[in-house]
Amino acid sequence: MKRLIPLIAAVLLAACGQAVPAASPTTAAYPADAVATTVPSDAAYPAASPETTGTSDQKLVVMTHDSFSVSEEVLAAFEQQTGITVEVLKAGDAGSALNQAILSKEAPLADVFFGVDNTFLSRALAADIFLPYDSPALAAIPAELNLDTSNRLLPVDYGYVTINYDKATLEQAGLTPPTSLEDLTKPEWKGKLVVEDASTSSPGLAFLLATVAHFGETGSYTWKDYWRDLRANEVFVSSGWSEAYYTQFSGSSGKGAYPLVVSYATSPAAEVYFSEGKLTEPPTGNLLPPGGSFRQIEFVGILKGSQHADLAQKFVDFMLSEQFQADIPLQMFVYPALPTAPQPEVFTTFAEVPAQEAGLSPEQIEAGREQWIKEWTELVLR
């Protein structure tokens, strides 16, 4: 199966973001790899791309986003053990894929859907497109990851959106890494932070949600006040993660002007892993400011209307098994939901877990998401 890893995909986008000065910023073009944060219309669908990995008469279709990846040998082992042929239907970014699943609920395109995260969990459940399945493997998954008590969507993996910094650039400038979100509004960090567009990018939305959780919506200083201050401090808004990380960020392979970037807590580990032995220490680090990291949890569910619910249950069990879970870190650069799944040394050494993450429930996110995005756009991009 084609290996797709969004975190380290070396795609340098031609589209450029626009700095956001206090005067007249402009918004950047939508990049190919950004993850939509609003469910688009069906007219915006990308073409789904099925990948069949076997030849059995027992065929199971798994619908997912373009970033899904599993080792060929791991998936082949499942097919050999069960006699099931797995067809992976990649349907664009996470938002587009979910929208297709919802709009095709009367005639589902697949048996299993993977890729709903906690920013869209409530919407996915309200659409009533999933069957409950109390997998026996769920008993080994931490309860804090299992956000759906009806067991229609089961947790598979999780990761953290946070802020990375370029170690060398900060050292050369004689700067100590900031330790809080508030620090980013100080004069010494003027023009040094690049973030992603919250209306078109998954990490961009995640960082916005972290600021909403941290600063709140009421009181003398709210999340909107914070973003006004970031804008005044010349934050750069990129169209998506690839452009932000590989073009605008001064660390990694980028030669940009910004030593701070909204990315993932696993990015430093990815830098070491994909250097193929050239690096023993990552050139980047994680800030992990209190309340400034957002945990994204991804879920799998069995689609209503599936003619192969029994086969789908086996695949869900497989995704929660140690065999699949151990494959997750170096395939998708997120953490396995199964705590006993072995993790590679590069993960245990360089992939950090925030001590204090942002706290917003799926219900809070569903209730406020669209309004927050609208207000953020008016504050930062207009």
CSV table of C-alpha atoms in Angstrom, one decimal:
chain,number,residue,atom,x,y,z
A,1,MET,CA,0.0,0.0,0.0
A,2,LYS,CA,1.2,3.5,-0.8
A,3,ARG,CA,2.7,5.0,2.3
A,4,LEU,CA,1.4,8.5,3.0
A,5,ILE,CA,2.7,10.4,6.1
A,6,PRO,CA,1.4,14.0,6.3
A,7,LEU,CA,3.8,15.0,9.0
A,8,ILE,CA,7.0,14.4,7.0
A,9,ALA,CA,5.7,14.6,3.4
A,10,ALA,CA,8.4,16.7,1.7
A,11,VAL,CA,6.0,18.7,-0.3
A,12,LEU,CA,7.1,22.3,-0.8
A,13,LEU,CA,4.0,24.2,-1.9
A,14,ALA,CA,4.1,26.9,-4.5
A,15,ALA,CA,1.4,28.8,-2.7
A,16,CYS,CA,2.7,31.4,-0.2
A,17,GLY,CA,1.0,32.5,3.0
A,18,GLN,CA,0.8,36.2,3.9
A,19,ALA,CA,2.2,37.8,7.0
A,20,VAL,CA,-0.5,39.4,9.2
A,21,PRO,CA,0.7,42.9,10.1
A,22,ALA,CA,-1.6,45.3,12.0
A,23,ALA,CA,-2.7,46.9,8.8
A,24,SER,CA,-3.9,44.8,5.8
A,25,PRO,CA,-3.2,41.1,5.8
A,26,THR,CA,-4.3,38.7,3.1
A,27,THR,CA,-5.2,35.1,3.3
A,28,ALA,CA,-3.1,32.5,1.6
A,29,ALA,CA,-4.2,29.9,-1.0
A,30,TYR,CA,-5.7,26.6,0.1
A,31,PRO,CA,-3.0,24.0,-0.2
A,32,ALA,CA,-3.5,20.5,-1.4
A,33,ASP,CA,-2.5,18.9,1.9
A,34,ALA,CA,-4.4,21.1,4.4
A,35,VAL,CA,-7.1,19.3,6.3
A,36,ALA,CA,-10.5,21.0,6.0
A,37,THR,CA,-11.9,22.1,9.3
A,38,THR,CA,-15.4,22.7,8.0
A,39,VAL,CA,-17.4,20.0,6.2
A,40,PRO,CA,-17.4,21.0,2.6
A,41,SER,CA,-20.2,20.6,0.0
A,42,ASP,CA,-20.3,17.6,-2.2
A,43,ALA,CA,-19.2,19.7,-5.1
A,44,ALA,CA,-15.8,20.1,-3.4
A,45,TYR,CA,-15.2,16.3,-3.2
A,46,PRO,CA,-11.8,15.0,-4.3
A,47,ALA,CA,-11.9,11.8,-6.3
A,48,ALA,CA,-11.8,8.8,-3.9
A,49,SER,CA,-8.9,6.5,-4.6
A,50,PRO,CA,-9.4,2.8,-3.7
A,51,GLU,CA,-6.4,0.6,-3.0
A,52,THR,CA,-7.1,-3.1,-3.0
A,53,THR,CA,-4.5,-5.3,-1.2
A,54,GLY,CA,-5.8,-8.9,-1.8
A,55,THR,CA,-7.9,-11.2,-3.9
A,56,SER,CA,-10.4,-12.9,-1.6
A,57,ASP,CA,-14.1,-13.0,-2.2
A,58,GLN,CA,-14.6,-11.6,1.3
A,59,LYS,CA,-14.0,-7.9,0.5
A,60,LEU,CA,-14.1,-5.1,3.1
A,61,VAL,CA,-14.0,-1.5,2.1
A,62,VAL,CA,-12.3,0.9,4.6
A,63,MET,CA,-13.0,4.6,3.9
A,64,THR,CA,-10.5,7.0,5.3
A,65,HIS,CA,-8.5,10.2,4.7
A,66,ASP,CA,-5.5,10.6,2.4
A,67,SER,CA,-3.0,10.4,5.3
A,68,PHE,CA,-3.9,6.9,6.5
A,69,SER,CA,-1.0,4.5,6.3
A,70,VAL,CA,-0.3,1.0,7.4
A,71,SER,CA,2.7,-1.3,6.6
A,72,GLU,CA,2.0,-3.6,3.7
A,73,GLU,CA,3.1,-6.6,5.7
A,74,VAL,CA,0.8,-5.8,8.7
A,75,LEU,CA,-2.2,-5.5,6.5
A,76,ALA,CA,-1.3,-8.6,4.5
A,77,ALA,CA,-1.0,-10.5,7.8
A,78,PHE,CA,-4.6,-9.5,8.7
A,79,GLU,CA,-5.8,-10.7,5.2
A,80,GLN,CA,-4.0,-14.0,5.5
A,81,GLN,CA,-5.4,-14.6,9.0
A,82,THR,CA,-9.0,-13.8,8.2
A,83,GLY,CA,-9.3,-14.4,4.4
A,84,ILE,CA,-10.6,-10.9,4.0
A,85,THR,CA,-9.5,-8.6,1.2
A,86,VAL,CA,-9.2,-5.0,2.3
A,87,GLU,CA,-9.9,-2.2,-0.1
A,88,VAL,CA,-8.8,1.2,1.2
A,89,LEU,CA,-10.9,4.1,-0.1
A,90,LYS,CA,-9.0,7.3,0.4
A,91,ALA,CA,-11.5,10.2,0.1
A,92,GLY,CA,-9.5,13.4,0.5
A,93,ASP,CA,-8.9,15.2,3.7
A,94,ALA,CA,-10.7,14.3,7.0
A,95,GLY,CA,-13.5,16.8,6.5
A,96,SER,CA,-14.2,15.8,3.0
A,97,ALA,CA,-14.1,12.1,3.8
A,98,LEU,CA,-16.6,12.5,6.7
A,99,ASN,CA,-18.9,14.6,4.6
A,100,GLN,CA,-19.0,11.9,1.9
A,101,ALA,CA,-19.8,9.2,4.5
A,102,ILE,CA,-22.6,11.4,5.9
A,103,LEU,CA,-24.2,12.2,2.5
A,104,SER,CA,-23.9,8.6,1.3
A,105,LYS,CA,-25.5,7.1,4.5
A,106,GLU,CA,-28.5,5.7,2.5
A,107,ALA,CA,-26.1,3.8,0.3
A,108,PRO,CA,-22.7,3.7,2.1
A,109,LEU,CA,-19.6,3.7,0.1
A,110,ALA,CA,-17.7,1.5,2.6
A,111,ASP,CA,-18.0,-0.8,5.6
A,112,VAL,CA,-15.6,0.9,8.0
A,113,PHE,CA,-14.7,4.5,8.4
A,114,PHE,CA,-11.4,5.7,10.0
A,115,GLY,CA,-10.4,9.2,10.6
A,116,VAL,CA,-13.1,11.0,12.6
A,117,ASP,CA,-11.3,13.1,15.3
A,118,ASN,CA,-12.5,14.8,18.4
A,119,THR,CA,-13.0,18.1,16.6
A,120,PHE,CA,-15.8,16.5,14.6
A,121,LEU,CA,-16.9,13.6,16.9
A,122,SER,CA,-20.2,15.1,18.0
A,123,ARG,CA,-21.1,15.9,14.4
A,124,ALA,CA,-20.3,12.4,13.2
A,125,LEU,CA,-22.4,10.8,16.0
A,126,ALA,CA,-25.3,13.2,15.4
A,127,ALA,CA,-25.3,12.1,11.7
A,128,ASP,CA,-26.2,8.6,13.0
A,129,ILE,CA,-24.1,6.8,10.4
A,130,PHE,CA,-22.3,4.3,12.7
A,131,LEU,CA,-23.2,1.0,14.3
A,132,PRO,CA,-22.3,0.4,18.0
A,133,TYR,CA,-19.6,-2.2,18.5
A,134,ASP,CA,-18.3,-3.1,21.9
A,135,SER,CA,-15.0,-4.5,20.7
A,136,PRO,CA,-13.3,-6.8,23.3
A,137,ALA,CA,-10.1,-5.0,22.5
A,138,LEU,CA,-11.6,-1.8,23.9
A,139,ALA,CA,-11.0,-3.0,27.4
A,140,ALA,CA,-7.2,-2.4,27.0
A,141,ILE,CA,-7.7,1.2,25.7
A,142,PRO,CA,-7.5,4.0,28.3
A,143,ALA,CA,-11.0,5.3,29.2
A,144,GLU,CA,-9.8,8.9,28.7
A,145,LEU,CA,-9.5,8.2,25.0
A,146,ASN,CA,-12.9,6.6,24.6
A,147,LEU,CA,-15.1,9.7,24.2
A,148,ASP,CA,-18.2,7.8,22.8
A,149,THR,CA,-20.0,5.9,25.5
A,150,SER,CA,-22.2,4.3,22.8
A,151,ASN,CA,-19.1,2.6,21.3
A,152,ARG,CA,-20.0,3.7,17.7
A,153,LEU,CA,-16.6,5.4,17.4
A,154,LEU,CA,-13.6,3.7,19.0
A,155,PRO,CA,-10.2,5.4,19.6
A,156,VAL,CA,-7.3,4.2,17.5
A,157,ASP,CA,-4.6,6.8,17.9
A,158,TYR,CA,-3.8,10.3,19.2
A,159,GLY,CA,-1.3,13.1,18.7
A,160,TYR,CA,-0.6,16.6,20.0
A,161,VAL,CA,-0.6,19.8,18.1
A,162,THR,CA,1.9,22.2,19.8
A,163,ILE,CA,4.6,24.7,19.0
A,164,ASN,CA,8.0,23.7,17.7
A,165,TYR,CA,11.1,25.9,17.7
A,166,ASP,CA,14.3,26.0,15.8
A,167,LYS,CA,17.1,25.4,18.3
A,168,ALA,CA,20.0,26.9,16.3
A,169,THR,CA,18.2,30.1,15.3
A,170,LEU,CA,17.1,30.9,18.9
A,171,GLU,CA,20.6,30.1,20.2
A,172,GLN,CA,22.2,32.4,17.6
A,173,ALA,CA,19.8,35.2,18.6
A,174,GLY,CA,20.5,34.7,22.3
A,175,LEU,CA,16.8,33.9,22.9
A,176,THR,CA,15.5,31.4,25.5
A,177,PRO,CA,12.5,29.5,24.2
A,178,PRO,CA,9.2,31.0,25.4
A,179,THR,CA,7.5,29.0,28.2
A,180,SER,CA,3.9,30.2,27.8
A,181,LEU,CA,1.3,31.2,25.2
A,182,GLU,CA,1.4,34.7,26.8
A,183,ASP,CA,5.2,35.0,26.0
A,184,LEU,CA,4.4,34.9,22.3
A,185,THR,CA,2.9,38.4,22.4
A,186,LYS,CA,6.1,39.9,23.9
A,187,PRO,CA,8.3,42.2,21.8
A,188,GLU,CA,11.2,39.7,21.5
A,189,TRP,CA,8.9,37.3,19.6
A,190,LYS,CA,7.6,39.8,17.2
A,191,GLY,CA,7.6,38.4,13.7
A,192,LYS,CA,8.9,35.0,14.8
A,193,LEU,CA,5.8,32.7,14.9
A,194,VAL,CA,4.0,31.0,11.9
A,195,VAL,CA,0.6,29.4,12.4
A,196,GLU,CA,-1.8,27.7,10.0
A,197,ASP,CA,-5.1,29.1,8.8
A,198,ALA,CA,-7.7,27.8,11.3
A,199,SER,CA,-10.4,27.8,8.6
A,200,THR,CA,-8.5,25.4,6.3
A,201,SER,CA,-5.9,23.5,8.4
A,202,SER,CA,-6.3,20.8,11.0
A,203,PRO,CA,-3.3,22.0,13.2
A,204,GLY,CA,-4.5,25.6,12.6
A,205,LEU,CA,-7.9,24.8,14.1
A,206,ALA,CA,-6.3,22.7,16.9
A,207,PHE,CA,-4.1,25.7,17.9
A,208,LEU,CA,-7.2,28.0,17.8
A,209,LEU,CA,-9.1,25.6,20.1
A,210,ALA,CA,-6.1,25.5,22.5
A,211,THR,CA,-6.2,29.3,22.8
A,212,VAL,CA,-10.0,29.3,23.3
A,213,ALA,CA,-9.6,26.7,26.1
A,214,HIS,CA,-6.7,28.6,27.7
A,215,PHE,CA,-7.9,32.1,27.6
A,216,GLY,CA,-11.7,31.5,27.6
A,217,GLU,CA,-14.5,33.5,26.1
A,218,THR,CA,-15.3,35.9,29.0
A,219,GLY,CA,-13.3,38.0,31.4
A,220,SER,CA,-10.8,40.8,31.1
A,221,TYR,CA,-8.6,39.0,28.6
A,222,THR,CA,-10.1,36.4,26.2
A,223,TRP,CA,-8.9,34.3,23.3
A,224,LYS,CA,-9.9,37.1,20.9
A,225,ASP,CA,-7.7,39.6,22.8
A,226,TYR,CA,-4.9,37.1,22.6
A,227,TRP,CA,-5.2,36.8,18.8
A,228,ARG,CA,-5.4,40.6,18.5
A,229,ASP,CA,-2.1,40.7,20.3
A,230,LEU,CA,-0.6,38.0,18.1
A,231,ARG,CA,-1.6,39.9,15.0
A,232,ALA,CA,0.0,43.1,16.4
A,233,ASN,CA,3.1,41.0,17.0
A,234,GLU,CA,3.2,40.1,13.3
A,235,VAL,CA,2.2,36.4,13.5
A,236,PHE,CA,2.4,34.8,10.0
A,237,VAL,CA,-0.6,32.9,8.9
A,238,SER,CA,0.2,30.0,6.5
A,239,SER,CA,-2.3,28.2,4.4
A,240,GLY,CA,-1.5,24.8,5.7
A,241,TRP,CA,1.0,22.7,7.7
A,242,SER,CA,3.3,21.8,4.8
A,243,GLU,CA,3.9,25.4,3.8
A,244,ALA,CA,4.3,26.5,7.4
A,245,TYR,CA,6.7,23.7,8.3
A,246,TYR,CA,8.7,23.2,5.1
A,247,THR,CA,8.8,26.8,3.8
A,248,GLN,CA,8.2,29.4,6.4
A,249,PHE,CA,9.8,27.7,9.4
A,250,SER,CA,13.5,28.2,9.7
A,251,GLY,CA,14.0,24.8,11.2
A,252,SER,CA,13.7,21.4,9.4
A,253,SER,CA,14.5,21.7,5.7
A,254,GLY,CA,12.8,25.1,5.5
A,255,LYS,CA,14.8,28.3,5.1
A,256,GLY,CA,12.1,30.6,6.2
A,257,ALA,CA,12.3,33.5,8.6
A,258,TYR,CA,10.2,32.1,11.4
A,259,PRO,CA,11.8,30.1,14.2
A,260,LEU,CA,8.5,29.1,15.9
A,261,VAL,CA,5.8,27.1,14.1
A,262,VAL,CA,2.6,25.3,15.1
A,263,SER,CA,3.3,21.7,14.4
A,264,TYR,CA,3.2,18.4,16.2
A,265,ALA,CA,4.9,17.1,19.4
A,266,THR,CA,6.2,14.2,17.2
A,267,SER,CA,7.9,16.5,14.7
A,268,PRO,CA,11.3,16.4,16.4
A,269,ALA,CA,11.2,12.6,16.4
A,270,ALA,CA,10.4,12.7,12.7
A,271,GLU,CA,13.4,14.9,12.0
A,272,VAL,CA,15.7,12.3,13.5
A,273,TYR,CA,14.0,9.3,12.0
A,274,PHE,CA,14.0,10.6,8.5
A,275,SER,CA,17.5,11.9,8.6
A,276,GLU,CA,18.5,8.2,8.1
A,277,GLY,CA,21.2,8.3,10.7
A,278,LYS,CA,22.6,11.8,10.0
A,279,LEU,CA,21.1,13.2,13.1
A,280,THR,CA,21.3,11.9,16.7
A,281,GLU,CA,19.5,14.9,18.1
A,282,PRO,CA,16.6,16.8,16.5
A,283,PRO,CA,17.3,20.4,15.2
A,284,THR,CA,13.9,21.3,16.6
A,285,GLY,CA,12.3,21.2,20.0
A,286,ASN,CA,8.8,21.4,21.5
A,287,LEU,CA,7.7,24.3,23.6
A,288,LEU,CA,4.7,22.5,25.1
A,289,PRO,CA,3.4,25.7,26.9
A,290,PRO,CA,0.8,25.0,29.7
A,291,GLY,CA,-2.6,24.7,28.0
A,292,GLY,CA,-1.0,25.4,24.6
A,293,SER,CA,-1.1,21.8,23.2
A,294,PHE,CA,-4.2,20.2,21.8
A,295,ARG,CA,-4.7,16.5,21.7
A,296,GLN,CA,-6.3,15.1,18.5
A,297,ILE,CA,-7.8,11.6,18.9
A,298,GLU,CA,-8.8,9.6,15.8
A,299,PHE,CA,-11.6,7.0,15.8
A,300,VAL,CA,-12.8,4.1,13.7
A,301,GLY,CA,-16.4,3.0,13.3
A,302,ILE,CA,-18.6,0.5,11.4
A,303,LEU,CA,-20.9,2.3,8.9
A,304,LYS,CA,-24.6,1.6,9.1
A,305,GLY,CA,-25.8,-0.3,6.0
A,306,SER,CA,-22.7,-2.3,5.7
A,307,GLN,CA,-23.4,-5.8,4.2
A,308,HIS,CA,-20.3,-7.1,6.0
A,309,ALA,CA,-20.7,-6.0,9.6
A,310,ASP,CA,-19.1,-9.2,10.8
A,311,LEU,CA,-16.0,-8.6,8.7
A,312,ALA,CA,-16.0,-5.0,9.8
A,313,GLN,CA,-15.9,-6.0,13.5
A,314,LYS,CA,-12.8,-8.1,12.7
A,315,PHE,CA,-11.1,-5.2,11.1
A,316,VAL,CA,-11.9,-2.9,14.1
A,317,ASP,CA,-10.5,-5.5,16.4
A,318,PHE,CA,-7.4,-5.6,14.2
A,319,MET,CA,-6.9,-1.8,14.4
A,320,LEU,CA,-7.0,-2.0,18.2
A,321,SER,CA,-4.7,-5.0,18.3
A,322,GLU,CA,-1.0,-4.7,19.3
A,323,GLN,CA,0.0,-5.8,15.8
A,324,PHE,CA,-1.6,-2.7,14.2
A,325,GLN,CA,-1.0,-0.4,17.1
A,326,ALA,CA,2.7,-1.0,17.1
A,327,ASP,CA,2.8,0.0,13.4
A,328,ILE,CA,1.2,3.4,14.0
A,329,PRO,CA,4.1,5.5,15.2
A,330,LEU,CA,6.4,5.2,12.2
A,331,GLN,CA,3.5,5.1,9.7
A,332,MET,CA,1.4,8.0,10.8
A,333,PHE,CA,3.6,9.7,13.4
A,334,VAL,CA,1.0,9.7,16.1
A,335,TYR,CA,0.7,7.7,19.4
A,336,PRO,CA,-1.1,4.3,19.5
A,337,ALA,CA,-4.2,4.2,21.7
A,338,LEU,CA,-3.1,0.9,23.2
A,339,PRO,CA,-0.6,1.8,26.0
A,340,THR,CA,1.1,-1.6,25.9
A,341,ALA,CA,2.0,-1.3,22.2
A,342,PRO,CA,5.7,-1.1,21.8
A,343,GLN,CA,7.0,2.2,20.5
A,344,PRO,CA,10.3,2.8,18.6
A,345,GLU,CA,13.2,4.3,20.4
A,346,VAL,CA,13.0,7.5,18.4
A,347,PHE,CA,9.5,8.0,19.7
A,348,THR,CA,10.3,7.3,23.4
A,349,THR,CA,13.4,9.5,23.2
A,350,PHE,CA,12.2,12.5,21.2
A,351,ALA,CA,8.3,12.5,21.0
A,352,GLU,CA,7.1,14.3,24.0
A,353,VAL,CA,3.7,14.4,25.7
A,354,PRO,CA,2.5,17.7,27.1
A,355,ALA,CA,2.1,17.9,30.9
A,356,GLN,CA,-0.9,20.2,30.6
A,357,GLU,CA,-2.9,20.0,27.4
A,358,ALA,CA,-5.9,22.2,26.4
A,359,GLY,CA,-9.2,21.0,27.7
A,360,LEU,CA,-12.3,21.2,25.4
A,361,SER,CA,-15.0,18.5,25.2
A,362,PRO,CA,-16.3,17.4,21.8
A,363,GLU,CA,-19.6,18.9,22.8
A,364,GLN,CA,-18.0,22.3,23.5
A,365,ILE,CA,-16.1,22.1,20.2
A,366,GLU,CA,-19.2,21.2,18.2
A,367,ALA,CA,-21.2,24.1,19.8
A,368,GLY,CA,-18.5,26.7,19.3
A,369,ARG,CA,-16.3,25.6,16.4
A,370,GLU,CA,-17.9,27.4,13.4
A,371,GLN,CA,-18.4,30.7,15.4
A,372,TRP,CA,-14.8,30.6,16.6
A,373,ILE,CA,-13.5,30.1,13.1
A,374,LYS,CA,-15.7,32.9,11.8
A,375,GLU,CA,-14.5,35.3,14.6
A,376,TRP,CA,-10.9,34.2,14.2
A,377,THR,CA,-11.0,34.9,10.4
A,378,GLU,CA,-12.4,38.4,11.0
A,379,LEU,CA,-9.8,39.1,13.7
A,380,VAL,CA,-6.7,37.8,12.0
A,381,LEU,CA,-7.2,37.7,8.3
A,382,ARG,CA,-9.4,40.7,7.6
